[in-house]
PDB file of C-alpha atoms in Angstrom:
ATOM      1  CA  GLY Q   1      12.215  17.895 -33.079  1.00 70.00           C
ATOM      2  CA  ASP Q   2      12.790  16.380 -29.477  1.00 81.00           C
ATOM      3  CA  SER Q   3      12.899  12.364 -29.420  1.00 88.00           C
ATOM      4  CA  VAL Q   4      13.729   9.765 -26.949  1.00 92.00           C
ATOM      5  CA  THR Q   5      14.949   6.623 -27.903  1.00 93.00           C
ATOM      6  CA  GLN Q   6      15.084   3.521 -25.712  1.00 94.00           C
ATOM      7  CA  THR Q   7      16.272  -0.328 -25.922  1.00 90.00           C
ATOM      8  CA  GLU Q   8      13.560  -2.244 -27.861  1.00 87.00           C
ATOM      9  CA  GLY Q   9      11.917  -4.946 -25.876  1.00 84.00           C
ATOM     10  CA  PRO Q  10      10.934  -7.160 -24.606  1.00 93.00           C
ATOM     11  CA  VAL Q  11      13.923  -8.039 -22.570  1.00 95.00           C
ATOM     12  CA  THR Q  12      14.099 -11.499 -20.317  1.00 97.00           C
ATOM     13  CA  LEU Q  13      16.246 -11.839 -17.792  1.00 97.00           C
ATOM     14  CA  SER Q  14      16.908 -14.286 -14.836  1.00 97.00           C
ATOM     15  CA  GLU Q  15      16.399 -13.179 -11.135  1.00 97.00           C
ATOM     16  CA  GLY Q  16      19.703 -11.559  -9.817  1.00 97.00           C
ATOM     17  CA  THR Q  17      21.447 -10.824 -13.267  1.00 97.00           C
ATOM     18  CA  SER Q  18      21.956  -7.290 -13.757  1.00 97.00           C
ATOM     19  CA  LEU Q  19      19.771  -4.927 -16.144  1.00 96.00           C
ATOM     20  CA  THR Q  20      20.396  -1.898 -18.580  1.00 96.00           C
ATOM     21  CA  VAL Q  21      17.886  -0.308 -20.650  1.00 96.00           C
ATOM     22  CA  ASN Q  22      19.300   2.286 -22.989  1.00 95.00           C
ATOM     23  CA  CYS Q  23      17.854   5.496 -23.270  1.00 95.00           C
ATOM     24  CA  SER Q  24      19.276   8.655 -25.641  1.00 94.00           C
ATOM     25  CA  TYR Q  25      17.444  11.826 -26.034  1.00 92.00           C
ATOM     26  CA  GLU Q  26      17.766  14.618 -28.922  1.00 90.00           C
ATOM     27  CA  THR Q  27      16.390  18.317 -27.764  1.00 87.00           C
ATOM     28  CA  LYS Q  28      17.634  21.758 -28.411  1.00 80.00           C
ATOM     29  CA  GLN Q  29      17.123  22.376 -24.799  1.00 79.00           C
ATOM     30  CA  TYR Q  30      18.603  21.111 -21.593  1.00 81.00           C
ATOM     31  CA  PRO Q  31      15.836  18.856 -20.111  1.00 88.00           C
ATOM     32  CA  THR Q  32      14.926  17.500 -17.226  1.00 89.00           C
ATOM     33  CA  LEU Q  33      15.259  13.416 -17.693  1.00 91.00           C
ATOM     34  CA  PHE Q  34      12.857  10.949 -16.035  1.00 93.00           C
ATOM     35  CA  TRP Q  35      12.541   7.173 -15.526  1.00 96.00           C
ATOM     36  CA  TYR Q  36       9.086   5.726 -15.264  1.00 96.00           C
ATOM     37  CA  VAL Q  37       7.626   2.248 -14.535  1.00 97.00           C
ATOM     38  CA  GLN Q  38       4.226   0.970 -15.619  1.00 96.00           C
ATOM     39  CA  TYR Q  39       3.028  -2.065 -14.099  1.00 95.00           C
ATOM     40  CA  PRO Q  40      -0.173  -3.709 -16.091  1.00 91.00           C
ATOM     41  CA  GLY Q  41      -3.556  -1.967 -15.866  1.00 90.00           C
ATOM     42  CA  GLU Q  42      -1.955   0.985 -14.076  1.00 93.00           C
ATOM     43  CA  GLY Q  43      -0.542   4.302 -15.637  1.00 94.00           C
ATOM     44  CA  PRO Q  44       3.179   4.839 -15.492  1.00 95.00           C
ATOM     45  CA  GLN Q  45       4.715   5.809 -11.934  1.00 94.00           C
ATOM     46  CA  LEU Q  46       7.485   7.869 -11.355  1.00 93.00           C
ATOM     47  CA  LEU Q  47      10.789   5.902 -10.729  1.00 95.00           C
ATOM     48  CA  PHE Q  48      13.269   9.276 -10.462  1.00 94.00           C
ATOM     49  CA  LYS Q  49      14.127  12.333 -12.060  1.00 91.00           C
ATOM     50  CA  VAL Q  50      17.127  13.582 -12.401  1.00 86.00           C
ATOM     51  CA  PRO Q  51      17.339  17.645 -13.311  1.00 78.00           C
ATOM     52  CA  LYS Q  52      20.968  18.530 -13.720  1.00 84.00           C
ATOM     53  CA  ALA Q  53      23.701  17.291 -15.650  1.00 86.00           C
ATOM     54  CA  ASN Q  54      26.573  14.841 -14.513  1.00 87.00           C
ATOM     55  CA  GLU Q  55      23.971  13.654 -11.824  1.00 90.00           C
ATOM     56  CA  LYS Q  56      22.471  10.386 -10.879  1.00 92.00           C
ATOM     57  CA  GLY Q  57      19.108   9.549  -9.922  1.00 92.00           C
ATOM     58  CA  SER Q  58      17.975   6.256  -8.097  1.00 94.00           C
ATOM     59  CA  SER Q  59      15.171   4.660  -6.447  1.00 94.00           C
ATOM     60  CA  ARG Q  60      14.070   1.193  -5.371  1.00 94.00           C
ATOM     61  CA  GLY Q  61      17.946  -0.257  -6.553  1.00 96.00           C
ATOM     62  CA  PHE Q  62      17.480   1.379 -10.125  1.00 97.00           C
ATOM     63  CA  GLU Q  63      19.724   4.091 -10.853  1.00 95.00           C
ATOM     64  CA  ALA Q  64      20.715   6.340 -14.017  1.00 94.00           C
ATOM     65  CA  THR Q  65      23.172   9.260 -14.630  1.00 91.00           C
ATOM     66  CA  TYR Q  66      22.542  12.265 -16.699  1.00 90.00           C
ATOM     67  CA  ASN Q  67      25.147  12.230 -19.013  1.00 89.00           C
ATOM     68  CA  LYS Q  68      25.090  15.733 -21.209  1.00 86.00           C
ATOM     69  CA  GLU Q  69      27.694  15.066 -23.340  1.00 88.00           C
ATOM     70  CA  ALA Q  70      26.272  11.609 -24.706  1.00 88.00           C
ATOM     71  CA  THR Q  71      23.100  12.717 -24.221  1.00 90.00           C
ATOM     72  CA  SER Q  72      21.887   9.493 -23.020  1.00 91.00           C
ATOM     73  CA  PHE Q  73      20.671   8.579 -19.517  1.00 92.00           C
ATOM     74  CA  HIS Q  74      20.658   4.761 -19.074  1.00 94.00           C
ATOM     75  CA  LEU Q  75      18.713   2.571 -16.401  1.00 95.00           C
ATOM     76  CA  GLN Q  76      20.576   0.323 -14.460  1.00 96.00           C
ATOM     77  CA  LYS Q  77      19.848  -2.411 -11.743  1.00 97.00           C
ATOM     78  CA  ALA Q  78      22.556  -4.754 -10.368  1.00 97.00           C
ATOM     79  CA  SER Q  79      20.244  -7.360  -9.506  1.00 97.00           C
ATOM     80  CA  VAL Q  80      16.777  -7.407 -10.665  1.00 97.00           C
ATOM     81  CA  GLN Q  81      14.107  -9.357  -8.937  1.00 97.00           C
ATOM     82  CA  GLU Q  82      11.034 -10.979 -10.515  1.00 96.00           C
ATOM     83  CA  SER Q  83       8.903  -8.178  -9.049  1.00 95.00           C
ATOM     84  CA  ASP Q  84      10.839  -5.562 -11.341  1.00 97.00           C
ATOM     85  CA  SER Q  85       8.692  -7.498 -14.209  1.00 97.00           C
ATOM     86  CA  ALA Q  86       7.019  -4.101 -16.038  1.00 96.00           C
ATOM     87  CA  VAL Q  87       7.654  -1.599 -18.979  1.00 95.00           C
ATOM     88  CA  TYR Q  88      10.050   1.140 -18.354  1.00 96.00           C
ATOM     89  CA  TYR Q  89       9.537   4.122 -20.038  1.00 96.00           C
ATOM     90  CA  CYS Q  90      12.705   7.249 -20.089  1.00 95.00           C
ATOM     91  CA  ALA Q  91      11.358  10.398 -20.599  1.00 93.00           C
ATOM     92  CA  LEU Q  92      12.071  14.074 -20.840  1.00 91.00           C
ATOM     93  CA  SER Q  93      10.694  17.441 -20.462  1.00 88.00           C
ATOM     94  CA  GLU Q  94      12.200  20.766 -21.603  1.00 81.00           C
ATOM     95  CA  ASP Q  95      10.544  23.074 -19.149  1.00 74.00           C
ATOM     96  CA  SER Q  96       9.624  23.297 -15.826  1.00 64.00           C
ATOM     97  CA  GLY Q  97       5.962  21.797 -15.446  1.00 68.00           C
ATOM     98  CA  THR Q  98       5.458  21.326 -19.606  1.00 80.00           C
ATOM     99  CA  TYR Q  99       4.565  17.808 -21.069  1.00 85.00           C
ATOM    100  CA  GLN Q 100       7.189  15.221 -20.966  1.00 88.00           C
ATOM    101  CA  ARG Q 101       8.152  13.081 -24.351  1.00 91.00           C
ATOM    102  CA  PHE Q 102       8.639   9.243 -23.666  1.00 92.00           C
ATOM    103  CA  GLY Q 103      10.280   7.039 -25.232  1.00 93.00           C
ATOM    104  CA  THR Q 104       8.765   3.452 -26.996  1.00 92.00           C
ATOM    105  CA  GLY Q 105       8.769   2.035 -23.359  1.00 94.00           C
ATOM    106  CA  THR Q 106      11.053  -1.493 -22.591  1.00 94.00           C
ATOM    107  CA  LYS Q 107       8.897  -4.292 -21.393  1.00 95.00           C
ATOM    108  CA  LEU Q 108      11.173  -6.446 -18.898  1.00 96.00           C
ATOM    109  CA  GLN Q 109      10.397  -9.741 -17.868  1.00 96.00           C
ATOM    110  CA  VAL Q 110      12.385 -11.479 -14.870  1.00 97.00           C
ATOM    111  CA  VAL Q 111      12.147 -15.274 -14.876  1.00 96.00           C
ATOM    112  CA  PRO Q 112      13.032 -17.073 -11.590  1.00 94.00           C
TER     113      PRO Q 112
ATOM    114  CA  ASN L   1      -4.753  10.903  -1.522  1.00 65.00           C
ATOM    115  CA  ALA L   2      -6.399   8.958  -3.995  1.00 80.00           C
ATOM    116  CA  GLY L   3      -4.260   9.709  -6.703  1.00 93.00           C
ATOM    117  CA  VAL L   4      -5.771  10.649  -9.986  1.00 97.00           C
ATOM    118  CA  ILE L   5      -9.207   9.376 -10.876  1.00 97.00           C
ATOM    119  CA  GLN L   6     -10.198   8.448 -14.114  1.00 97.00           C
ATOM    120  CA  THR L   7     -13.505   7.329 -15.085  1.00 97.00           C
ATOM    121  CA  PRO L   8     -14.659   5.071 -16.629  1.00 97.00           C
ATOM    122  CA  ARG L   9     -11.955   2.566 -16.536  1.00 96.00           C
ATOM    123  CA  HIS L  10     -13.360   0.879 -19.778  1.00 97.00           C
ATOM    124  CA  LYS L  11     -15.256   2.627 -22.288  1.00 97.00           C
ATOM    125  CA  VAL L  12     -16.725   0.740 -25.676  1.00 97.00           C
ATOM    126  CA  THR L  13     -18.469   2.806 -28.485  1.00 96.00           C
ATOM    127  CA  GLY L  14     -19.884   2.186 -31.749  1.00 96.00           C
ATOM    128  CA  LYS L  15     -18.295   3.961 -34.536  1.00 96.00           C
ATOM    129  CA  GLY L  16     -19.478   7.280 -34.918  1.00 96.00           C
ATOM    130  CA  GLN L  17     -20.482   7.816 -31.355  1.00 97.00           C
ATOM    131  CA  GLU L  18     -19.496  10.217 -29.103  1.00 97.00           C
ATOM    132  CA  ALA L  19     -17.154   9.389 -25.620  1.00 97.00           C
ATOM    133  CA  THR L  20     -16.437  11.471 -22.855  1.00 98.00           C
ATOM    134  CA  LEU L  21     -13.577  10.966 -20.160  1.00 98.00           C
ATOM    135  CA  TRP L  22     -13.252  12.328 -17.112  1.00 98.00           C
ATOM    136  CA  CYS L  23     -10.248  13.000 -14.922  1.00 98.00           C
ATOM    137  CA  GLU L  24      -9.980  14.303 -11.214  1.00 98.00           C
ATOM    138  CA  PRO L  25      -6.520  15.569 -10.541  1.00 97.00           C
ATOM    139  CA  ILE L  26      -4.931  15.241  -7.352  1.00 96.00           C
ATOM    140  CA  SER L  27      -6.167  18.067  -5.077  1.00 94.00           C
ATOM    141  CA  GLY L  28      -3.734  21.050  -5.300  1.00 93.00           C
ATOM    142  CA  HIS L  29      -2.088  20.014  -8.317  1.00 94.00           C
ATOM    143  CA  SER L  30      -2.054  22.755 -10.946  1.00 92.00           C
ATOM    144  CA  ALA L  31      -1.390  21.069 -14.058  1.00 94.00           C
ATOM    145  CA  VAL L  32      -3.519  18.237 -15.687  1.00 96.00           C
ATOM    146  CA  PHE L  33      -2.017  16.466 -18.934  1.00 96.00           C
ATOM    147  CA  TRP L  34      -3.636  13.925 -21.103  1.00 97.00           C
ATOM    148  CA  TYR L  35      -1.742  11.578 -23.107  1.00 97.00           C
ATOM    149  CA  ARG L  36      -3.009   8.475 -25.260  1.00 97.00           C
ATOM    150  CA  GLN L  37      -1.292   5.079 -25.296  1.00 96.00           C
ATOM    151  CA  THR L  38      -1.338   2.208 -27.978  1.00 94.00           C
ATOM    152  CA  ILE L  39       1.008  -0.664 -28.696  1.00 90.00           C
ATOM    153  CA  VAL L  40       1.963   1.295 -32.110  1.00 88.00           C
ATOM    154  CA  GLN L  41       2.626   4.395 -31.138  1.00 88.00           C
ATOM    155  CA  GLY L  42       3.600   4.146 -27.315  1.00 90.00           C
ATOM    156  CA  LEU L  43       2.520   7.371 -25.152  1.00 93.00           C
ATOM    157  CA  GLU L  44       1.625  10.126 -26.878  1.00 93.00           C
ATOM    158  CA  PHE L  45       0.902  13.771 -25.507  1.00 93.00           C
ATOM    159  CA  LEU L  46      -2.316  15.410 -26.415  1.00 96.00           C
ATOM    160  CA  THR L  47      -2.871  18.584 -24.555  1.00 96.00           C
ATOM    161  CA  TYR L  48      -2.301  20.247 -21.217  1.00 95.00           C
ATOM    162  CA  PHE L  49      -4.034  22.695 -18.808  1.00 96.00           C
ATOM    163  CA  ARG L  50      -2.165  24.877 -16.055  1.00 94.00           C
ATOM    164  CA  ASN L  51      -4.753  26.544 -13.189  1.00 94.00           C
ATOM    165  CA  GLN L  52      -7.683  25.400 -15.930  1.00 95.00           C
ATOM    166  CA  ALA L  53      -6.153  27.428 -18.596  1.00 95.00           C
ATOM    167  CA  PRO L  54      -5.040  25.314 -21.661  1.00 95.00           C
ATOM    168  CA  ILE L  55      -1.487  25.649 -22.509  1.00 93.00           C
ATOM    169  CA  ASP L  56      -0.801  23.720 -25.206  1.00 92.00           C
ATOM    170  CA  ASP L  57      -2.742  21.125 -27.368  1.00 93.00           C
ATOM    171  CA  SER L  58      -0.293  20.382 -30.010  1.00 91.00           C
ATOM    172  CA  GLY L  59      -0.664  16.942 -29.749  1.00 92.00           C
ATOM    173  CA  MET L  60      -4.672  16.683 -30.153  1.00 93.00           C
ATOM    174  CA  PRO L  61      -5.828  15.636 -33.774  1.00 91.00           C
ATOM    175  CA  LYS L  62      -7.568  18.652 -34.711  1.00 86.00           C
ATOM    176  CA  GLU L  63     -11.024  17.287 -35.608  1.00 90.00           C
ATOM    177  CA  ARG L  64     -13.205  15.543 -33.305  1.00 96.00           C
ATOM    178  CA  PHE L  65     -10.868  15.877 -30.307  1.00 97.00           C
ATOM    179  CA  SER L  66     -11.468  18.657 -27.448  1.00 97.00           C
ATOM    180  CA  ALA L  67     -10.580  18.942 -24.022  1.00 97.00           C
ATOM    181  CA  GLN L  68     -11.977  21.014 -21.003  1.00 96.00           C
ATOM    182  CA  MET L  69     -11.145  21.773 -17.747  1.00 97.00           C
ATOM    183  CA  PRO L  70     -13.843  23.976 -16.094  1.00 94.00           C
ATOM    184  CA  ASN L  71     -12.942  23.753 -12.755  1.00 93.00           C
ATOM    185  CA  GLN L  72      -9.876  22.544 -10.744  1.00 93.00           C
ATOM    186  CA  SER L  73     -11.230  19.297  -9.630  1.00 94.00           C
ATOM    187  CA  HIS L  74     -12.035  17.742 -13.274  1.00 95.00           C
ATOM    188  CA  SER L  75     -10.764  17.937 -16.739  1.00 98.00           C
ATOM    189  CA  THR L  76     -12.941  16.330 -19.340  1.00 98.00           C
ATOM    190  CA  LEU L  77     -11.729  14.948 -23.270  1.00 98.00           C
ATOM    191  CA  LYS L  78     -14.431  14.468 -25.676  1.00 98.00           C
ATOM    192  CA  ILE L  79     -14.078  12.253 -28.691  1.00 97.00           C
ATOM    193  CA  GLN L  80     -16.861  13.054 -31.305  1.00 97.00           C
ATOM    194  CA  SER L  81     -17.648  10.719 -34.381  1.00 96.00           C
ATOM    195  CA  THR L  82     -15.149   8.158 -32.763  1.00 97.00           C
ATOM    196  CA  GLN L  83     -13.302   5.681 -35.194  1.00 96.00           C
ATOM    197  CA  PRO L  84     -11.567   2.397 -34.632  1.00 96.00           C
ATOM    198  CA  GLN L  85      -8.189   4.132 -34.810  1.00 95.00           C
ATOM    199  CA  ASP L  86      -8.887   6.069 -31.540  1.00 96.00           C
ATOM    200  CA  SER L  87      -9.049   2.349 -29.654  1.00 97.00           C
ATOM    201  CA  ALA L  88      -6.440   3.369 -27.234  1.00 97.00           C
ATOM    202  CA  VAL L  89      -5.773   3.759 -23.560  1.00 97.00           C
ATOM    203  CA  TYR L  90      -6.210   7.247 -22.533  1.00 98.00           C
ATOM    204  CA  LEU L  91      -3.972   8.660 -19.749  1.00 98.00           C
ATOM    205  CA  CYS L  92      -4.621  11.868 -17.408  1.00 97.00           C
ATOM    206  CA  ALA L  93      -1.958  13.120 -15.088  1.00 96.00           C
ATOM    207  CA  SER L  94      -1.737  15.699 -12.807  1.00 95.00           C
ATOM    208  CA  SER L  95       1.125  17.578 -11.457  1.00 92.00           C
ATOM    209  CA  ALA L  96       2.642  20.212  -9.159  1.00 89.00           C
ATOM    210  CA  LEU L  97       5.958  20.852 -10.254  1.00 80.00           C
ATOM    211  CA  TYR L  98       8.086  18.696 -12.931  1.00 78.00           C
ATOM    212  CA  GLU L  99       6.609  15.010 -11.239  1.00 85.00           C
ATOM    213  CA  GLN L 100       3.283  14.194 -13.162  1.00 91.00           C
ATOM    214  CA  TYR L 101       0.988  11.660 -11.420  1.00 93.00           C
ATOM    215  CA  PHE L 102      -0.955   9.435 -13.656  1.00 96.00           C
ATOM    216  CA  GLY L 103      -4.110   7.583 -13.105  1.00 96.00           C
ATOM    217  CA  PRO L 104      -5.074   4.263 -14.004  1.00 95.00           C
ATOM    218  CA  GLY L 105      -6.490   5.084 -17.536  1.00 96.00           C
ATOM    219  CA  THR L 106      -9.547   4.537 -19.845  1.00 98.00           C
ATOM    220  CA  ARG L 107      -9.283   2.109 -22.118  1.00 97.00           C
ATOM    221  CA  LEU L 108     -11.425   3.203 -25.211  1.00 98.00           C
ATOM    222  CA  THR L 109     -12.435   0.668 -27.411  1.00 97.00           C
ATOM    223  CA  VAL L 110     -14.398   1.738 -30.559  1.00 97.00           C
ATOM    224  CA  LEU L 111     -16.143  -0.858 -32.661  1.00 95.00           C
TER     225      LEU L 111
END
């Protein structure tokens, strides 16, 4: 069946350093890929989505490229801030409007 | 736009009791999804509705769990005879197209 695998956390970084959270997926179909962020006490919020291969999504300084050949969708940010501390989830959806399958989440802590 | 509303935010039940969780989707969204979140299992899909009709309940435990959407403004998730392993945060999301908008969740604790 479908699966999403992402970097295990927690990940601790110093402010101003770069972030990469790896995400790989397995699916029989051609999915739409998502990155979500979740803060304590809240539900996940969509960071961005990318429906097409070889396209890039970005928001708030975060970006990820849909690599269909490598079945990967790694999240990157050049310079993290303390306010980026949260849990990040990679997710996929096979068809428009169906449920999304989430990775296990990566907890990021950014220290001053 | 108030976002997805879930009530209650916290619920504590005794083992064997029933729990009903409520979700009010964003107005105009045609799909409502239920997920369960635990430390061990992460975010798991339970069930979803589109235009109030049940579409996929493949993630729902077959016993004790049921979901309904009697009108476009709310959905309920009912757990009968709750067990300690049902303790989790239950998240509701609504969607117009691909993007899902999540509520804050209901934290269910079964003692």
